[in-house]
Short mmCIF file of C-alpha atoms in Angstrom, two decimals:
data_model
loop_
_atom_site.label_atom_id
_atom_site.label_comp_id
_atom_site.label_asym_id
_atom_site.label_seq_id
_atom_site.Cartn_x
_atom_site.Cartn_y
_atom_site.Cartn_z
CA MET A 1 0.00 0.04 -0.05
CA ILE A 2 1.07 3.59 -0.78
CA LYS A 3 0.13 6.41 1.58
CA MET A 4 1.08 9.96 0.77
CA GLU A 5 -0.25 12.63 3.21
CA ASN A 6 0.11 16.39 2.49
CA VAL A 7 3.29 16.03 0.45
CA SER A 8 5.08 19.05 -1.10
CA SER A 9 8.45 19.00 -2.79
CA GLY A 10 10.20 20.63 -5.70
CA TYR A 11 13.62 21.68 -7.16
CA ARG A 12 15.96 24.06 -5.45
CA LYS A 13 13.60 26.78 -4.16
CA LYS A 14 10.73 26.22 -6.44
CA GLU A 15 7.78 24.14 -5.21
CA VAL A 16 6.35 22.04 -7.68
CA LEU A 17 4.17 19.53 -5.71
CA HIS A 18 1.58 21.19 -3.35
CA LYS A 19 0.26 19.33 -0.23
CA VAL A 20 -0.61 16.04 -2.29
CA SER A 21 -2.36 13.18 -0.45
CA LEU A 22 -2.80 9.88 -2.32
CA SER A 23 -3.65 6.40 -1.12
CA VAL A 24 -3.13 3.14 -3.31
CA GLU A 25 -4.42 -0.16 -2.02
CA ASP A 26 -2.59 -3.45 -2.54
CA GLY A 27 -3.41 -5.21 -5.88
CA LYS A 28 -4.79 -1.87 -7.54
CA ILE A 29 -3.63 0.06 -10.49
CA VAL A 30 -3.55 3.71 -10.19
CA THR A 31 -2.69 5.86 -13.21
CA ILE A 32 -1.56 9.56 -12.94
CA ILE A 33 -2.69 11.68 -15.76
CA GLY A 34 -2.42 15.36 -16.59
CA ARG A 35 -0.88 17.88 -19.04
CA ASN A 36 2.80 18.26 -19.45
CA GLY A 37 4.54 20.02 -16.72
CA CYS A 38 1.72 19.40 -14.19
CA GLY A 39 3.98 17.48 -11.80
CA LYS A 40 3.43 13.82 -12.52
CA SER A 41 6.88 12.73 -12.57
CA THR A 42 7.81 14.98 -9.66
CA LEU A 43 5.01 13.14 -7.71
CA ILE A 44 6.46 9.71 -8.22
CA LYS A 45 10.00 10.68 -7.74
CA THR A 46 8.91 12.24 -4.36
CA MET A 47 6.92 9.16 -3.60
CA LEU A 48 10.10 7.01 -4.05
CA GLY A 49 12.44 9.36 -2.19
CA PHE A 50 14.29 10.66 -5.11
CA ILE A 51 13.24 14.23 -4.50
CA PRO A 52 13.09 15.29 -0.82
CA MET A 53 9.91 16.30 0.69
CA THR A 54 9.56 19.80 2.03
CA GLN A 55 6.53 18.73 4.10
CA GLY A 56 4.29 15.73 4.55
CA SER A 57 4.96 11.96 4.78
CA VAL A 58 5.04 8.92 2.46
CA GLN A 59 4.65 5.23 3.52
CA LEU A 60 5.34 2.42 1.06
CA ASN A 61 4.20 -0.87 2.54
CA GLY A 62 4.98 0.43 5.98
CA VAL A 63 8.38 1.80 4.95
CA SER A 64 8.74 5.49 5.76
CA VAL A 65 10.39 7.13 2.72
CA GLY A 66 12.82 9.75 3.87
CA ASN A 67 13.72 7.83 6.97
CA ALA A 68 14.54 4.40 5.42
CA ALA A 69 17.68 3.51 3.71
CA PRO A 70 17.60 3.75 -0.08
CA GLN A 71 18.22 0.20 -0.39
CA LYS A 72 15.07 -0.73 1.81
CA VAL A 73 13.04 1.57 -0.30
CA ALA A 74 14.33 -0.13 -3.44
CA GLN A 75 13.49 -3.62 -2.03
CA THR A 76 9.90 -2.18 -1.61
CA ALA A 77 9.23 -0.27 -4.83
CA ALA A 78 10.60 -0.75 -8.30
CA TYR A 79 10.90 2.45 -10.66
CA LEU A 80 10.91 2.63 -14.36
CA PRO A 81 11.92 6.26 -15.23
CA GLN A 82 10.56 7.99 -18.29
CA LEU A 83 14.09 8.68 -19.83
CA HIS A 84 16.98 6.28 -19.96
CA GLN A 85 20.10 5.86 -21.94
CA ASN A 86 21.16 2.96 -24.06
CA GLY A 87 24.85 2.04 -24.24
CA ASP A 88 27.01 -0.97 -24.71
CA ILE A 89 25.56 -2.85 -21.81
CA SER A 90 23.82 -6.10 -22.75
CA VAL A 91 20.11 -6.80 -22.18
CA GLY A 92 20.85 -9.51 -19.63
CA ARG A 93 23.18 -7.41 -17.58
CA LEU A 94 20.77 -4.48 -17.75
CA VAL A 95 17.96 -6.85 -16.26
CA LEU A 96 20.31 -8.04 -13.56
CA HIS A 97 20.67 -4.43 -12.36
CA GLY A 98 17.13 -5.03 -10.92
CA ARG A 99 18.78 -7.32 -8.30
CA PHE A 100 21.09 -4.52 -6.91
CA PRO A 101 18.89 -3.78 -3.98
CA TYR A 102 19.44 -7.43 -2.65
CA LEU A 103 23.15 -7.32 -3.19
CA SER A 104 26.15 -6.08 -1.08
CA TYR A 105 29.10 -4.63 -2.56
CA PRO A 106 30.94 -6.02 -4.61
CA ARG A 107 27.80 -7.24 -6.52
CA ASN A 108 28.27 -10.91 -7.06
CA TYR A 109 25.12 -12.24 -8.64
CA ARG A 110 23.68 -15.46 -7.15
CA LYS A 111 22.04 -18.25 -9.03
CA GLU A 112 18.64 -17.06 -7.83
CA ASP A 113 19.48 -13.49 -9.20
CA LYS A 114 20.15 -14.93 -12.65
CA GLU A 115 17.05 -17.09 -12.59
CA ILE A 116 14.92 -14.16 -11.50
CA ALA A 117 16.39 -12.11 -14.37
CA HIS A 118 15.81 -14.82 -17.01
CA LYS A 119 12.19 -15.27 -15.96
CA ALA A 120 11.64 -11.49 -16.24
CA MET A 121 13.24 -11.47 -19.69
CA GLU A 122 11.02 -14.44 -20.71
CA ARG A 123 7.80 -12.68 -19.42
CA MET A 124 8.79 -9.77 -21.78
CA GLY A 125 9.61 -11.96 -24.64
CA ILE A 126 13.29 -10.81 -24.85
CA ALA A 127 15.13 -13.91 -23.36
CA GLY A 128 16.88 -14.56 -26.67
CA LEU A 129 18.46 -11.03 -26.68
CA SER A 130 20.31 -11.48 -23.42
CA GLN A 131 23.74 -10.98 -25.03
CA VAL A 132 22.65 -8.16 -27.31
CA PRO A 133 23.91 -4.63 -26.60
CA LEU A 134 21.02 -2.17 -25.66
CA GLY A 135 22.42 0.17 -28.43
CA GLU A 136 21.57 -2.27 -31.16
CA LEU A 137 17.84 -2.49 -30.15
CA SER A 138 14.82 -0.53 -31.43
CA GLY A 139 13.32 1.84 -28.92
CA GLY A 140 10.47 -0.61 -28.35
CA MET A 141 12.70 -3.64 -27.65
CA SER A 142 14.96 -1.42 -25.41
CA GLN A 143 11.87 -0.43 -23.41
CA LYS A 144 10.80 -3.96 -22.83
CA ALA A 145 14.27 -4.66 -21.49
CA TYR A 146 13.83 -1.77 -18.99
CA ILE A 147 10.53 -3.14 -17.99
CA ALA A 148 12.05 -6.54 -17.37
CA MET A 149 14.67 -4.77 -15.11
CA ALA A 150 11.84 -3.49 -13.04
CA LEU A 151 10.06 -6.77 -12.98
CA ALA A 152 13.30 -8.47 -11.90
CA GLN A 153 13.31 -6.27 -8.85
CA GLU A 154 10.44 -8.30 -7.43
CA THR A 155 9.07 -5.64 -5.14
CA PRO A 156 5.42 -5.37 -3.87
CA ILE A 157 5.12 -2.01 -5.62
CA ILE A 158 6.12 -1.05 -9.12
CA VAL A 159 5.97 2.55 -10.34
CA MET A 160 6.40 3.32 -14.14
CA ASP A 161 6.74 6.63 -15.82
CA GLU A 162 5.39 6.48 -19.42
CA PRO A 163 6.11 2.83 -19.76
CA THR A 164 4.49 2.48 -23.26
CA THR A 165 6.90 4.93 -24.80
CA PHE A 166 8.20 3.39 -28.04
CA LEU A 167 5.81 0.41 -27.92
CA ASP A 168 3.74 -0.35 -30.85
CA ILE A 169 0.01 -0.90 -30.32
CA GLY A 170 0.22 -4.55 -29.95
CA GLU A 171 2.98 -4.31 -27.48
CA GLN A 172 1.04 -1.75 -25.52
CA LEU A 173 -2.01 -4.02 -25.25
CA LYS A 174 0.36 -6.83 -24.07
CA PHE A 175 1.76 -4.42 -21.45
CA MET A 176 -1.75 -3.35 -20.23
CA ARG A 177 -2.38 -7.25 -19.72
CA LEU A 178 0.80 -7.53 -17.82
CA CYS A 179 -0.27 -4.62 -15.52
CA ARG A 180 -3.46 -6.46 -14.74
CA GLU A 181 -1.66 -9.75 -14.10
CA LEU A 182 0.75 -7.88 -11.68
CA ALA A 183 -2.24 -6.30 -9.79
CA ALA A 184 -4.03 -9.70 -9.68
CA GLY A 185 -0.99 -11.13 -8.13
CA GLY A 186 -1.14 -8.64 -5.34
CA LYS A 187 1.36 -5.93 -6.59
CA THR A 188 0.44 -2.20 -6.25
CA VAL A 189 0.99 -0.62 -9.73
CA VAL A 190 1.39 3.13 -10.32
CA LEU A 191 1.59 4.36 -13.89
CA VAL A 192 2.02 7.80 -15.39
CA LEU A 193 0.32 7.80 -18.81
CA HIS A 194 -0.39 10.33 -21.51
CA ASP A 195 -2.82 8.15 -23.39
CA ILE A 196 -6.21 8.71 -21.62
CA ALA A 197 -7.89 5.81 -23.32
CA SER A 198 -5.14 3.43 -21.93
CA ALA A 199 -5.52 4.96 -18.50
CA LEU A 200 -9.21 4.47 -18.45
CA SER A 201 -8.86 0.91 -19.86
CA VAL A 202 -6.24 -0.39 -17.36
CA SER A 203 -6.74 1.51 -14.09
CA ASP A 204 -8.90 0.83 -10.96
CA GLN A 205 -8.45 4.48 -10.04
CA ILE A 206 -7.17 7.56 -11.94
CA ALA A 207 -5.48 10.66 -10.19
CA VAL A 208 -5.81 13.80 -12.33
CA MET A 209 -3.05 16.33 -11.90
CA GLN A 210 -2.96 20.09 -12.56
CA GLU A 211 -0.30 22.58 -11.44
CA GLY A 212 1.26 20.31 -8.85
CA ARG A 213 -2.19 19.26 -7.25
CA ILE A 214 -4.39 16.27 -7.55
CA VAL A 215 -7.66 17.88 -8.68
CA ARG A 216 -9.54 14.79 -9.17
CA PHE A 217 -9.40 11.01 -8.00
CA GLY A 218 -11.67 8.23 -8.74
CA THR A 219 -12.54 5.23 -10.69
CA PRO A 220 -12.32 5.39 -14.48
CA GLN A 221 -16.22 5.60 -14.68
CA GLU A 222 -16.17 8.56 -12.13
CA ILE A 223 -13.51 10.34 -14.17
CA LEU A 224 -15.29 9.66 -17.41
CA GLU A 225 -18.63 11.06 -16.00
CA SER A 226 -16.93 14.22 -14.69
CA ASP A 227 -16.15 17.20 -16.71
CA VAL A 228 -12.33 17.11 -15.63
CA LEU A 229 -11.05 15.58 -18.96
CA GLN A 230 -12.88 18.16 -21.07
CA LYS A 231 -11.64 21.11 -18.90
CA LEU A 232 -8.02 19.87 -18.92
CA TYR A 233 -7.51 18.60 -22.40
CA GLY A 234 -10.35 20.26 -24.47
CA VAL A 235 -11.68 16.91 -25.65
CA CYS A 236 -14.76 14.66 -24.70
CA VAL A 237 -13.97 11.17 -24.03
CA ARG A 238 -16.75 8.63 -25.09
CA ALA A 239 -17.12 4.97 -24.28
CA ILE A 240 -18.76 2.43 -26.39
CA GLU A 241 -19.52 -1.20 -25.75
CA THR A 242 -17.88 -3.83 -28.07
CA GLN A 243 -17.61 -7.47 -28.12
CA SER A 244 -14.05 -7.30 -26.78
CA GLY A 245 -15.05 -4.82 -24.07
CA VAL A 246 -15.52 -1.07 -23.56
CA GLN A 247 -13.48 1.04 -26.04
CA TYR A 248 -12.81 4.67 -25.75
CA TYR A 249 -12.59 7.45 -28.37
CA TYR A 250 -12.07 11.21 -28.40
CA GLU A 251 -14.26 14.01 -29.68
CA ARG A 252 -13.15 17.62 -29.94
CA SER A 253 -15.31 19.81 -27.57
#
C-alpha cells in the first residue's frame, strides 16, 4: 500500500508539488494523468524518495520514505523512469541491475538472481536477446528490457513513468495485460500515462493532476462522467461497448 499525506516537494527553491495526498491499496492499478509540466513525474519521484519532501510523509508498505535507507525503499518499490540511456551494456546485464537492492558490494550475482532475471526477460519476450547490446535494439525492444529490469526487482510496488513509450499498439496491449496480471498477483501498480484511453482501460483508479495538485481522484467511470477531462484537455472522451469490451474514443469539444 502507498500512503502520501500532504506532500510538497520541488527543485531548488521552487515548489512543484503542493500538499498532495494519495492512497493506493494493494493489488490496485492507479494511473496519474495530466498535461505536460503538471508534476506527474515529480510526484512519483517524491513518492520514491528521489526528490526530498519539504513537508508531508510517504509510506510504502509500511516503509517510511525519507527515513528508511535507499536500499530498503528499493526492495519495496521498483521504478521505471521516463527517460533512460542505451549504451554498450547487454540486455541480460541490464535486467540483472534489478537485483542490486538485494546485493552487497561488490555485487556478485547469485544463482537465484540470474534465474529471476531470466524469468523477467521471458515474461517480456526478450530472453533470446540476453547478449545483445542495448544500443543495437529498437526503441520498443529497449523499453521492454527496462520493464524486465523493473520486474526482476520483485517488489510489492512497481512505479512506471510513461512505460508504453516506443511500444507499438500490439505491445501496448500486452503491457496493459501484464499490469493487470501484476495487480491480480497482489502488486500495487502506479503508472504515469499520456494516453487517456489506455488509462481508462487499465486503471482501478485515476489521479488527475493540474499545477502540482491532484484535482480529481476516482474510478475510470467517475473520471469519465466528470467534466475534468474536457476542462483539462479540451476533448470529450466517449465509451462504447464492443464484443471485446469497452472502447474509448475522443471527440473535440
